[in-house]
XYZ file of C-alpha atoms in Angstrom:
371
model
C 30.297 -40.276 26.239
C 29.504 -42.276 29.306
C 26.049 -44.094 30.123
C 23.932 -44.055 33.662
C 20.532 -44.026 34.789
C 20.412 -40.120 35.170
C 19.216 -38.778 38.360
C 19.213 -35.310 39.822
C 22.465 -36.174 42.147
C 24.310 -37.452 39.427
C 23.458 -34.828 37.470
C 24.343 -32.015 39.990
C 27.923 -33.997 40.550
C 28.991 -34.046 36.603
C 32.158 -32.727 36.380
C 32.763 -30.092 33.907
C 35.072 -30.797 31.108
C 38.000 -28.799 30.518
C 37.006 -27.387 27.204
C 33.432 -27.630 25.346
C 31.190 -29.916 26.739
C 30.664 -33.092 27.877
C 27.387 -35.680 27.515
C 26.276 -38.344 30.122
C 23.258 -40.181 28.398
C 20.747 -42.146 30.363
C 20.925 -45.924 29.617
C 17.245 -46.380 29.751
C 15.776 -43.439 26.865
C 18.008 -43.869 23.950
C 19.363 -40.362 22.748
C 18.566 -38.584 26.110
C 21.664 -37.126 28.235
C 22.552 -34.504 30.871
C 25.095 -31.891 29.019
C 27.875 -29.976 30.902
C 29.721 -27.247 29.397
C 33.136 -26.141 30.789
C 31.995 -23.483 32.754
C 29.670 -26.081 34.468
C 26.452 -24.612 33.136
C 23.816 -28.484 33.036
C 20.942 -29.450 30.567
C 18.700 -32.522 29.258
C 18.832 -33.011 25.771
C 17.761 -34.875 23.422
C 19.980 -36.546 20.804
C 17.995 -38.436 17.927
C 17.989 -38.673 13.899
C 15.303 -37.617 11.439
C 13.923 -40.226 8.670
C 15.688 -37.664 6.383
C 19.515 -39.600 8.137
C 19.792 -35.883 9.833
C 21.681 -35.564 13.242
C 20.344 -33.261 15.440
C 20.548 -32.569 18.913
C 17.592 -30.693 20.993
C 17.619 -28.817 24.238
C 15.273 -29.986 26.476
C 16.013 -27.467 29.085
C 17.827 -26.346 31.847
C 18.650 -28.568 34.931
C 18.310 -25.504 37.769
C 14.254 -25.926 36.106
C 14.023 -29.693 35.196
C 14.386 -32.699 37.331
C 15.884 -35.484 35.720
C 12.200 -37.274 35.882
C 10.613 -34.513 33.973
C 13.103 -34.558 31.429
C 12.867 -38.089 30.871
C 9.101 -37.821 30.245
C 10.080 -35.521 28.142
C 12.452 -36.987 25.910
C 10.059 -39.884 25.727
C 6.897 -37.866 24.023
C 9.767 -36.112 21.735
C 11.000 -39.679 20.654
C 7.012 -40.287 19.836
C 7.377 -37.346 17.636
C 10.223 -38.281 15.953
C 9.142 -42.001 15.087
C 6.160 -40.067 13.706
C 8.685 -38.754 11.149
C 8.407 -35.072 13.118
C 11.887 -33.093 13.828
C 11.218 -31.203 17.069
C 14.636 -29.137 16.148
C 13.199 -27.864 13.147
C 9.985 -26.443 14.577
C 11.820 -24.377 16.662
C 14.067 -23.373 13.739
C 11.170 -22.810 11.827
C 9.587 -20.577 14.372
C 12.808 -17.983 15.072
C 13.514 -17.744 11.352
C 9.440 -16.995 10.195
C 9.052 -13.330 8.982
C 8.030 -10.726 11.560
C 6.172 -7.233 10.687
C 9.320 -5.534 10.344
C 10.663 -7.887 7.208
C 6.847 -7.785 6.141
C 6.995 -3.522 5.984
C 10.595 -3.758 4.598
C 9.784 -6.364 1.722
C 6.389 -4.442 1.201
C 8.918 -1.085 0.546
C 11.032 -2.705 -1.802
C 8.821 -4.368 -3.728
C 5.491 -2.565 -3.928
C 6.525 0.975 -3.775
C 8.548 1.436 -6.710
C 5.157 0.510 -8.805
C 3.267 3.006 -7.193
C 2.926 7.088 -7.951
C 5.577 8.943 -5.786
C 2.513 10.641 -3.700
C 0.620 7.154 -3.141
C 4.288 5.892 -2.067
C 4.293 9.099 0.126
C 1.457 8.106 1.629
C 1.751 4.539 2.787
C 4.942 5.883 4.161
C 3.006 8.126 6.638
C 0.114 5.303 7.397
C 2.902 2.698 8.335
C 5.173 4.790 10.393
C 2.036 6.623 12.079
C 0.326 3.830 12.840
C 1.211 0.188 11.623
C 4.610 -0.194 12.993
C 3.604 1.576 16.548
C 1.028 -0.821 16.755
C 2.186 -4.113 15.608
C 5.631 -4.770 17.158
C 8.569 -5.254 14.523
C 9.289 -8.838 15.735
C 5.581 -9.909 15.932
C 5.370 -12.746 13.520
C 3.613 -12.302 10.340
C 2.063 -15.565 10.278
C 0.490 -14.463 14.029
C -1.055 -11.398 13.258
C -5.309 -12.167 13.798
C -8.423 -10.468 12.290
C -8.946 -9.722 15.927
C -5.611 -7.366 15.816
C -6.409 -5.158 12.900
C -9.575 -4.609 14.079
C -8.035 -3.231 17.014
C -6.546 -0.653 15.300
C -8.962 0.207 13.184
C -11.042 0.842 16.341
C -8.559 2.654 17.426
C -7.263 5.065 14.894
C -11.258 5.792 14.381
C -12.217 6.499 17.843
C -9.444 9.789 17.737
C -12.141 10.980 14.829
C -9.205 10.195 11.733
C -12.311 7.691 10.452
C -10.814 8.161 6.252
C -7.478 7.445 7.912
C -8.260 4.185 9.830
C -10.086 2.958 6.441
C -7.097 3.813 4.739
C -4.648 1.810 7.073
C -6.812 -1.174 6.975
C -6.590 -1.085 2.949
C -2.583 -0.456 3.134
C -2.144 -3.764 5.884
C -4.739 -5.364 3.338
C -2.607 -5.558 0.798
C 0.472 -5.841 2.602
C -1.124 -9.594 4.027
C -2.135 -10.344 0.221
C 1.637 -10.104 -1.043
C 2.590 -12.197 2.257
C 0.088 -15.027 0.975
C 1.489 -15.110 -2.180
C 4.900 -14.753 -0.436
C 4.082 -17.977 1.340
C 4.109 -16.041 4.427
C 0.504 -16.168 5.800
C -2.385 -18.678 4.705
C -5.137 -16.275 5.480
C -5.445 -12.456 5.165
C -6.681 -10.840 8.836
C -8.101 -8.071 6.982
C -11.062 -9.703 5.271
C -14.403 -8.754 6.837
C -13.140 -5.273 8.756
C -16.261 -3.147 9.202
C -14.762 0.019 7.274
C -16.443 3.492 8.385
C -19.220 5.139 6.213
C -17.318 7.646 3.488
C -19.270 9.857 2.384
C -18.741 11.426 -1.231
C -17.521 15.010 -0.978
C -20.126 17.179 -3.937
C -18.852 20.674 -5.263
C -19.129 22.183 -8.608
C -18.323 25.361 -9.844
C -21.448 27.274 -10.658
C -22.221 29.531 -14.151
C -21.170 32.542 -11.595
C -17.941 31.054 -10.388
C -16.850 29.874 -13.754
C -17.129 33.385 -15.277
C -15.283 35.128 -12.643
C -12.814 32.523 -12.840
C -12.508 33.258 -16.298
C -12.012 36.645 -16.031
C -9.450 36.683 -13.253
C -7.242 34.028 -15.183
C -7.311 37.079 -18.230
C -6.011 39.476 -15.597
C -3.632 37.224 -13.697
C -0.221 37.884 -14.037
C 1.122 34.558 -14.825
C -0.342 33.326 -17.555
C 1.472 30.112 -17.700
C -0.016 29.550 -13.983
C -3.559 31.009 -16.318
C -2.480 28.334 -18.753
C -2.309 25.459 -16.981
C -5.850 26.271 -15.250
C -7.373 26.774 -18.458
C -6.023 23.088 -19.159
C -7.875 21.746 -16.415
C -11.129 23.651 -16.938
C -11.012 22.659 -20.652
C -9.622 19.024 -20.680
C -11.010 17.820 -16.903
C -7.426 16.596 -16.262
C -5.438 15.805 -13.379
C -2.534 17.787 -11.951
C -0.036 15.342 -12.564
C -1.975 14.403 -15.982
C -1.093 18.265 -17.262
C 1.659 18.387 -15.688
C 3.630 15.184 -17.584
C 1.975 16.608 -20.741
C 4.696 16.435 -23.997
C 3.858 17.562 -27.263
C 3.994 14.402 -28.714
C 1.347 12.948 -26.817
C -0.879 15.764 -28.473
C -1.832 15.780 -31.891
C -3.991 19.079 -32.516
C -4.817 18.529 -36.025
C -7.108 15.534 -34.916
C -7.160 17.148 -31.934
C -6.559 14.438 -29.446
C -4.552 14.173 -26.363
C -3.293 10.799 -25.849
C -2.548 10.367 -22.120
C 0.536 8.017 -21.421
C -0.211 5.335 -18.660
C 2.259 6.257 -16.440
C 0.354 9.759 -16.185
C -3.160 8.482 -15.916
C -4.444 7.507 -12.170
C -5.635 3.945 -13.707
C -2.098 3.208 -15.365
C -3.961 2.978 -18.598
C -3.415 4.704 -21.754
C -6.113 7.435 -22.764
C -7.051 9.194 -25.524
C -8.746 12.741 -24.876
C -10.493 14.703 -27.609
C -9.480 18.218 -27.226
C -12.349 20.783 -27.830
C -11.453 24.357 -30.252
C -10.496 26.106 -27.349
C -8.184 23.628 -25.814
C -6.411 22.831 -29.492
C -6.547 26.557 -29.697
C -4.402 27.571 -26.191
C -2.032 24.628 -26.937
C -1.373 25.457 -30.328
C -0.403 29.195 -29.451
C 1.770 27.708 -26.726
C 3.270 25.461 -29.549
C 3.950 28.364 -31.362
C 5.956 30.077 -28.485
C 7.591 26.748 -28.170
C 6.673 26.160 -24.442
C 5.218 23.104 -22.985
C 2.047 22.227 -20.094
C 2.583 23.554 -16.696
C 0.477 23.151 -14.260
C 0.801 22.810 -10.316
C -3.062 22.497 -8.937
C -5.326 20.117 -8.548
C -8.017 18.249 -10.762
C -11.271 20.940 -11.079
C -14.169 19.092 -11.567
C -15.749 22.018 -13.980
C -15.486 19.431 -16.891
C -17.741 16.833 -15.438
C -20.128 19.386 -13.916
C -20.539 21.453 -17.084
C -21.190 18.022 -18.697
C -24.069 17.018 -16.210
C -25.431 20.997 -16.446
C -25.738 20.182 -19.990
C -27.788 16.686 -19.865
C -24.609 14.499 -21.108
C -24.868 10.736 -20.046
C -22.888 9.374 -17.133
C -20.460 7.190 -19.547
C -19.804 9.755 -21.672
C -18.615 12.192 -18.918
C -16.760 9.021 -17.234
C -15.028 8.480 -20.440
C -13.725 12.010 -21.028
C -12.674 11.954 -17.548
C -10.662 8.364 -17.983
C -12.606 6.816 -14.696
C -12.275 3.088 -14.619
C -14.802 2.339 -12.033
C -18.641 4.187 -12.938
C -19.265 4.833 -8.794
C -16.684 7.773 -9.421
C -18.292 9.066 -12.301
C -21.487 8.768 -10.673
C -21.509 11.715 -8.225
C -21.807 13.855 -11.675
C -24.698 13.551 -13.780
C -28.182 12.116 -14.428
C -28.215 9.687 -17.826
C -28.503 11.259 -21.174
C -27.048 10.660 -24.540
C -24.803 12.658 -26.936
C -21.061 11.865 -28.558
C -18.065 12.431 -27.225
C -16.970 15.440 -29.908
C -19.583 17.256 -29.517
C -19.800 17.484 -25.341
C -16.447 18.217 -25.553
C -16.837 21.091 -28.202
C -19.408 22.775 -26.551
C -18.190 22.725 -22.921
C -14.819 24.042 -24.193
C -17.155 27.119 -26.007
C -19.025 27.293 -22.600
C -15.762 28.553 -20.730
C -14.344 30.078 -23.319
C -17.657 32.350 -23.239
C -18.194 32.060 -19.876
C -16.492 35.716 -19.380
C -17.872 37.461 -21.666
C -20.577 39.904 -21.475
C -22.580 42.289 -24.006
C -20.782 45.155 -22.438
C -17.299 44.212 -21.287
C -15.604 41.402 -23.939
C -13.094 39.396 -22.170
C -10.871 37.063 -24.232
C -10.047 33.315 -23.002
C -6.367 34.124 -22.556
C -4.467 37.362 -21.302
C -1.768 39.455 -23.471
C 0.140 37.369 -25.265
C 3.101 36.880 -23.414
C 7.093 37.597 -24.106
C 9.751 35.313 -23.491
């Protein structure tokens, strides 16, 4: 490696090497050289050492775009760094190998969705392919993301009228930043302070009416497992998936309790359900016929609503319905006091009676059923 005051004409003249490259440093900055490869392609660099006794050798750029002057200054406010104990080399380093969005959404798969429900998984799914990855490139860097981007697409996603939706995607990117902080990925989460849209609390209750033809249409429907697992969620206030994951050994119908697993309850939370007569009363003929709790609809809200018809108090309807938070529990009743046993007992008589009438009797379940 040869040594001359570099200038653009000596430069332009190096003569390639035959194989590799070949150096020509400048004898007046110390570690700065012109660099041609074998196939003549010329660039300043920069060679220096950090404090750490690491060799390293940075590109200043090419010489079809630098003159040998610029470079120089160049190589002179890098050597600043360096004595400064900086390492140029790594910064770039640093910079290519930071997470982007796409390791951000894989990592966020891998890690988060195996602790959610299958449905909540299901969903994230459609928010990030819908609308997260189209808007945030895959190789935009996590670290770069701004307040000033999400808000963007929230904007965006609610000005198409999908207003739930853009709420939603805020809350999924939310947490996705909040596992990159404590991934070391981010400092700051871009989500905080996003004006979400006004949701407004959807209100409907089966009425004294509804409830009794309800009652007598599950007597006359065919399938009275389908009947069954209705009756469930009219008598317990359940969820779907809540009736659905039901074993007999959560239930114990002599004490006549239903003690809900965690992994079937919405808060991940074990919960223990007192069953009223007529609930211990279906189950235990279903016992007897040695089948288990099928059901395939959705949570009705006739439990809570019978409760707040009746003048029951707003934690006592929140705790038969296993809701964490008393907002969701709110939307039901007006405060009033009475145990748990008893609201249970007489909304369970309530729909159980709900179908009858002084001139046509009509049981709570159908003909018994063979198998």
């Amino acid at each position: 490696m040869s040594k001359a005051r570099l200038t653009d004409t000596i430069v332009r003249h190096l003569k390639p090497p035959a194989t590799g490259n070949r150096i020509v440093y400048d004898s007046d900055v110390t570690g700065f050289g012109a660099r041609v490869t074998a196939n003549g392609v010329r660039a300043y660099v920069l060679s220096y050492t950090t404090r750490a006794g690491r060799q390293r050798r940075y590109t200043i750029g090419g010489c079809d775009h630098w003159t040998a002057t610029d470079a120089r200054r160049k190589a002179k406010e890098l050597k600043a760094e360096i004595d400064q104990g900086g390492d140029p080399l790594a910064d770039i380093e640093a910079e290519r190998e930071a997470p982007d969005m796409a390791a951000l959404v894989a990592r966020f798969r891998d890690e988060h969705f195996p602790r959610l429900r299958k449905s909540s998984a299901h969903d994230y799914e459609r928010l990030l392919r819908n609308y997260v990855l189209p808007h945030f490139s895959g190789h935009t860097k996590v670290r770069d993301i701004t307040f000033a981007n999400v808000d963007a697409l929230h904007r965006k996603i609610t000005k198409t009228g999908a207003t739930y939706q853009a709420n939603r995607v805020v809350a999924v990117l939310s947490k996705m930043f909040s596992l990159a902080l404590r991934w070391g990925w981010r400092e700051s989460n871009p989500c905080r302070g996003i004006g979400r849209n006004r949701e407004h609390a959807r209100r409907r209750y089966l009425t004294s009416d509804e409830l009794e033809r309800l009652t007598k249409a599950l007597a006359k429907f065919p399938d009275q497992d389908i009947a069954d697992a209705i009756r469930l969620l009219l008598l317990t206030g359940a969820r779907r998936n809540e009736v659905l994951t039901m074993k007999w050994e959560h239930l114990d119908l002599t004490a006549g309790t239903w003690s809900k697993p965690p992994s079937s309850t919405k808060q991940n939370e074990a919960h223990i359900v007192p069953l009223s007569a007529p609930a211990r009363q279906l189950l235990a003929e279903r016992m007897g016929q040695k089948a288990g709790g099928e059901a395939y609809v959705k949570l009705c809200p006739a439990l809570a609503s019978a409760l707040a018809s009746a003048g029951h108090s707003l934690p006592l309807i929140g705790a038969l319905l296993g809701h964490r938070q008393p907002k969701t529990t709110a939307r039901y009743a007006h405060l009033f006091d009475d145990p748990l046993r008893r609201a249970t007992e007489q909304v369970g008589a309530t729909i159980a009676n709900a179908g009858k009438s002084a001139a046509e009797p009509v049981p709570l379940r159908g003909r018994s059923r063979k198998r």
